[in-house]
Amino acid sequence: MLPIPTGKQMLRPSERRRLNLVAIMMNAVLPWVVFCVLFALLSFSFHYRHPTWAWALVVLAYFMVFLLALYTWRWRRKGDSPEWLTYAVVALLVAITFAALLGDMNFWYNMQPFYDVENLNTYPDVDPARNRGQQRMDAGRVYFVEGSALDPTKSMAFKNIDTYCVAPIVRDTGAKLVTYDFWAVGINCCSAAPGSFRCGQYSNPKARAGLRLMRDDERPFYRLAVQQAEAAYKIAAAHPLFFFWMEDPVEEMRMYRDTGFKYYLLGIFFYFGLNLLAVVGAVVGFSKM
């Protein structure tokens, strides 16, 4: 005679399905939410204003996952098989790591240059023949006076794996300047030959503005290029400032900002699909166990 299941036993299958559904939904949503939050914190202004707190939150997230892993391990020691908890530990570790890497890259290449220049001053009508670099040390965007242009005959290149190119910004007075303090720069857009400077909007006749170089890792190489130009052309550069030569610095800054937001949106949508695919794979895998 077959045993008749009790009420408690009859409820176990439905309870198990409900609990599995909850676990599936949590693993489909929670790692993605963690990724989105940390990716945003490390990409945008919070990272710029509070870098220590931004990375402290990443460490805190890792610590919370460690506690979850410890809880899962203790559950396993009791003889249970918490597959979805184990999966959650791995998924959260992956989400935090990817958010930290991609967020820092997005900040470094797009948003930090935008915030740096945004916090500096804008100077109109700068005369490279009269103004000195030490008078414009806090310049982020500079608009030069009419008649200002690049002087490719005094361009110089310094090679250190990449080629760091510089050319002085002058006013067409025909006279040698006392000091050449304003320089247009670029990477891998010139050769060692004088007059080969092809950086930025060098061929745009309307270009007479500059967006300040903010990369600290590149600035020493540009300084070395300027020092070579000083020796080669018998000129002086007392306080050289480096700019990207262009017509509209505001538009260029908008591109930095828009690119940062674009990469963030692409990142969160891509990670949502990747995480969802991983959950589907886990459902298939666990169903065969």
mmCIF file with all atom_site columns, N, CA and C in Angstrom, residues 1-2 14 51 58 61 63 69-71 73 78 110 114 121 131 138-139 141 151 164 188 208 231 239 251 256 287:
data_model
loop_
_atom_site.group_PDB
_atom_site.id
_atom_site.type_symbol
_atom_site.label_atom_id
_atom_site.label_alt_id
_atom_site.label_comp_id
_atom_site.label_asym_id
_atom_site.label_entity_id
_atom_site.label_seq_id
_atom_site.pdbx_PDB_ins_code
_atom_site.Cartn_x
_atom_site.Cartn_y
_atom_site.Cartn_z
_atom_site.occupancy
_atom_site.B_iso_or_equiv
_atom_site.pdbx_formal_charge
_atom_site.auth_seq_id
_atom_site.auth_comp_id
_atom_site.auth_asym_id
_atom_site.auth_atom_id
_atom_site.pdbx_PDB_model_num
ATOM 1  N N  . MET A 1 1   ? 0.840  -1.191 0.000   1.00 0.00 ? 1   MET A N  1
ATOM 2  C CA . MET A 1 1   ? 0.000  0.000  0.000   1.00 0.00 ? 1   MET A CA 1
ATOM 3  C C  . MET A 1 1   ? 0.885  1.254  0.000   1.00 0.00 ? 1   MET A C  1
ATOM 4  N N  . LEU A 1 2   ? 0.630  2.197  -0.937  1.00 0.00 ? 2   LEU A N  1
ATOM 5  C CA . LEU A 1 2   ? 1.452  3.402  -1.044  1.00 0.00 ? 2   LEU A CA 1
ATOM 6  C C  . LEU A 1 2   ? 1.203  4.324  0.131   1.00 0.00 ? 2   LEU A C  1
ATOM 7  N N  . SER A 1 14  ? 6.012  22.581 -4.281  1.00 0.00 ? 14  SER A N  1
ATOM 8  C CA . SER A 1 14  ? 5.635  23.935 -4.662  1.00 0.00 ? 14  SER A CA 1
ATOM 9  C C  . SER A 1 14  ? 6.519  24.960 -3.971  1.00 0.00 ? 14  SER A C  1
ATOM 10 N N  . PRO A 1 51  ? 37.344 60.383 -4.272  1.00 0.00 ? 51  PRO A N  1
ATOM 11 C CA . PRO A 1 51  ? 37.971 59.144 -4.774  1.00 0.00 ? 51  PRO A CA 1
ATOM 12 C C  . PRO A 1 51  ? 38.182 58.092 -3.693  1.00 0.00 ? 51  PRO A C  1
ATOM 13 N N  . VAL A 1 58  ? 33.851 50.112 -3.037  1.00 0.00 ? 58  VAL A N  1
ATOM 14 C CA . VAL A 1 58  ? 34.209 48.883 -3.763  1.00 0.00 ? 58  VAL A CA 1
ATOM 15 C C  . VAL A 1 58  ? 34.730 47.834 -2.786  1.00 0.00 ? 58  VAL A C  1
ATOM 16 N N  . ALA A 1 61  ? 31.892 46.408 -0.854  1.00 0.00 ? 61  ALA A N  1
ATOM 17 C CA . ALA A 1 61  ? 31.136 45.439 -1.649  1.00 0.00 ? 61  ALA A CA 1
ATOM 18 C C  . ALA A 1 61  ? 31.832 44.078 -1.655  1.00 0.00 ? 61  ALA A C  1
ATOM 19 N N  . PHE A 1 63  ? 33.756 42.971 0.673   1.00 0.00 ? 63  PHE A N  1
ATOM 20 C CA . PHE A 1 63  ? 33.613 42.426 2.019   1.00 0.00 ? 63  PHE A CA 1
ATOM 21 C C  . PHE A 1 63  ? 32.240 41.787 2.213   1.00 0.00 ? 63  PHE A C  1
ATOM 22 N N  . ALA A 1 69  ? 29.938 34.489 1.082   1.00 0.00 ? 69  ALA A N  1
ATOM 23 C CA . ALA A 1 69  ? 30.687 33.259 0.805   1.00 0.00 ? 69  ALA A CA 1
ATOM 24 C C  . ALA A 1 69  ? 30.888 32.450 2.078   1.00 0.00 ? 69  ALA A C  1
ATOM 25 N N  . LEU A 1 70  ? 31.168 33.138 3.186   1.00 0.00 ? 70  LEU A N  1
ATOM 26 C CA . LEU A 1 70  ? 31.334 32.453 4.470   1.00 0.00 ? 70  LEU A CA 1
ATOM 27 C C  . LEU A 1 70  ? 30.038 31.779 4.898   1.00 0.00 ? 70  LEU A C  1
ATOM 28 N N  . TYR A 1 71  ? 28.917 32.464 4.710   1.00 0.00 ? 71  TYR A N  1
ATOM 29 C CA . TYR A 1 71  ? 27.612 31.895 5.032   1.00 0.00 ? 71  TYR A CA 1
ATOM 30 C C  . TYR A 1 71  ? 27.325 30.663 4.162   1.00 0.00 ? 71  TYR A C  1
ATOM 31 N N  . TRP A 1 73  ? 29.529 28.704 2.732   1.00 0.00 ? 73  TRP A N  1
ATOM 32 C CA . TRP A 1 73  ? 30.435 27.620 3.123   1.00 0.00 ? 73  TRP A CA 1
ATOM 33 C C  . TRP A 1 73  ? 29.930 26.915 4.378   1.00 0.00 ? 73  TRP A C  1
ATOM 34 N N  . LYS A 1 78  ? 26.976 21.796 6.592   1.00 0.00 ? 78  LYS A N  1
ATOM 35 C CA . LYS A 1 78  ? 25.851 21.103 7.210   1.00 0.00 ? 78  LYS A CA 1
ATOM 36 C C  . LYS A 1 78  ? 25.252 20.033 6.310   1.00 0.00 ? 78  LYS A C  1
ATOM 37 N N  . ASN A 1 110 ? 37.572 59.551 -20.146 1.00 0.00 ? 110 ASN A N  1
ATOM 38 C CA . ASN A 1 110 ? 36.507 60.445 -20.597 1.00 0.00 ? 110 ASN A CA 1
ATOM 39 C C  . ASN A 1 110 ? 36.105 61.493 -19.566 1.00 0.00 ? 110 ASN A C  1
ATOM 40 N N  . PHE A 1 114 ? 37.163 65.821 -18.592 1.00 0.00 ? 114 PHE A N  1
ATOM 41 C CA . PHE A 1 114 ? 36.048 66.769 -18.622 1.00 0.00 ? 114 PHE A CA 1
ATOM 42 C C  . PHE A 1 114 ? 35.950 67.546 -17.313 1.00 0.00 ? 114 PHE A C  1
ATOM 43 N N  . ASN A 1 121 ? 39.770 77.795 -15.393 1.00 0.00 ? 121 ASN A N  1
ATOM 44 C CA . ASN A 1 121 ? 39.239 79.048 -15.934 1.00 0.00 ? 121 ASN A CA 1
ATOM 45 C C  . ASN A 1 121 ? 39.229 79.050 -17.459 1.00 0.00 ? 121 ASN A C  1
ATOM 46 N N  . ASN A 1 131 ? 51.174 87.746 -23.537 1.00 0.00 ? 131 ASN A N  1
ATOM 47 C CA . ASN A 1 131 ? 50.853 87.033 -22.300 1.00 0.00 ? 131 ASN A CA 1
ATOM 48 C C  . ASN A 1 131 ? 51.899 85.962 -22.011 1.00 0.00 ? 131 ASN A C  1
ATOM 49 N N  . ASP A 1 138 ? 46.110 78.607 -14.582 1.00 0.00 ? 138 ASP A N  1
ATOM 50 C CA . ASP A 1 138 ? 44.840 77.957 -14.267 1.00 0.00 ? 138 ASP A CA 1
ATOM 51 C C  . ASP A 1 138 ? 43.897 77.909 -15.472 1.00 0.00 ? 138 ASP A C  1
ATOM 52 N N  . ALA A 1 139 ? 44.457 78.035 -16.668 1.00 0.00 ? 139 ALA A N  1
ATOM 53 C CA . ALA A 1 139 ? 43.635 78.042 -17.879 1.00 0.00 ? 139 ALA A CA 1
ATOM 54 C C  . ALA A 1 139 ? 43.211 76.619 -18.245 1.00 0.00 ? 139 ALA A C  1
ATOM 55 N N  . ARG A 1 141 ? 40.388 76.439 -20.855 1.00 0.00 ? 141 ARG A N  1
ATOM 56 C CA . ARG A 1 141 ? 40.055 76.764 -22.243 1.00 0.00 ? 141 ARG A CA 1
ATOM 57 C C  . ARG A 1 141 ? 40.600 78.146 -22.551 1.00 0.00 ? 141 ARG A C  1
ATOM 58 N N  . ASP A 1 151 ? 53.048 77.661 -35.377 1.00 0.00 ? 151 ASP A N  1
ATOM 59 C CA . ASP A 1 151 ? 54.296 77.876 -36.110 1.00 0.00 ? 151 ASP A CA 1
ATOM 60 C C  . ASP A 1 151 ? 54.967 76.526 -36.326 1.00 0.00 ? 151 ASP A C  1
ATOM 61 N N  . TYR A 1 164 ? 55.690 62.233 -29.204 1.00 0.00 ? 164 TYR A N  1
ATOM 62 C CA . TYR A 1 164 ? 55.029 63.380 -28.584 1.00 0.00 ? 164 TYR A CA 1
ATOM 63 C C  . TYR A 1 164 ? 55.407 64.634 -29.367 1.00 0.00 ? 164 TYR A C  1
ATOM 64 N N  . ASN A 1 188 ? 51.751 61.052 -31.946 1.00 0.00 ? 188 ASN A N  1
ATOM 65 C CA . ASN A 1 188 ? 51.891 60.301 -33.199 1.00 0.00 ? 188 ASN A CA 1
ATOM 66 C C  . ASN A 1 188 ? 51.286 61.038 -34.391 1.00 0.00 ? 188 ASN A C  1
ATOM 67 N N  . ARG A 1 208 ? 41.632 78.790 -33.523 1.00 0.00 ? 208 ARG A N  1
ATOM 68 C CA . ARG A 1 208 ? 42.556 79.633 -32.752 1.00 0.00 ? 208 ARG A CA 1
ATOM 69 C C  . ARG A 1 208 ? 42.201 79.566 -31.261 1.00 0.00 ? 208 ARG A C  1
ATOM 70 N N  . ALA A 1 231 ? 66.555 74.121 -27.620 1.00 0.00 ? 231 ALA A N  1
ATOM 71 C CA . ALA A 1 231 ? 67.951 73.940 -28.010 1.00 0.00 ? 231 ALA A CA 1
ATOM 72 C C  . ALA A 1 231 ? 68.137 74.023 -29.520 1.00 0.00 ? 231 ALA A C  1
ATOM 73 N N  . HIS A 1 239 ? 57.572 79.181 -19.141 1.00 0.00 ? 239 HIS A N  1
ATOM 74 C CA . HIS A 1 239 ? 56.490 78.454 -18.461 1.00 0.00 ? 239 HIS A CA 1
ATOM 75 C C  . HIS A 1 239 ? 55.566 77.841 -19.513 1.00 0.00 ? 239 HIS A C  1
ATOM 76 N N  . GLU A 1 251 ? 32.699 72.333 -27.551 1.00 0.00 ? 251 GLU A N  1
ATOM 77 C CA . GLU A 1 251 ? 32.198 71.142 -28.243 1.00 0.00 ? 251 GLU A CA 1
ATOM 78 C C  . GLU A 1 251 ? 33.052 69.919 -27.925 1.00 0.00 ? 251 GLU A C  1
ATOM 79 N N  . TYR A 1 256 ? 33.675 64.688 -24.681 1.00 0.00 ? 256 TYR A N  1
ATOM 80 C CA . TYR A 1 256 ? 34.198 63.910 -23.552 1.00 0.00 ? 256 TYR A CA 1
ATOM 81 C C  . TYR A 1 256 ? 33.054 63.430 -22.666 1.00 0.00 ? 256 TYR A C  1
ATOM 82 N N  . SER A 1 287 ? 19.399 22.226 -13.254 1.00 0.00 ? 287 SER A N  1
ATOM 83 C CA . SER A 1 287 ? 18.278 21.291 -13.496 1.00 0.00 ? 287 SER A CA 1
ATOM 84 C C  . SER A 1 287 ? 18.767 19.891 -13.828 1.00 0.00 ? 287 SER A C  1
#
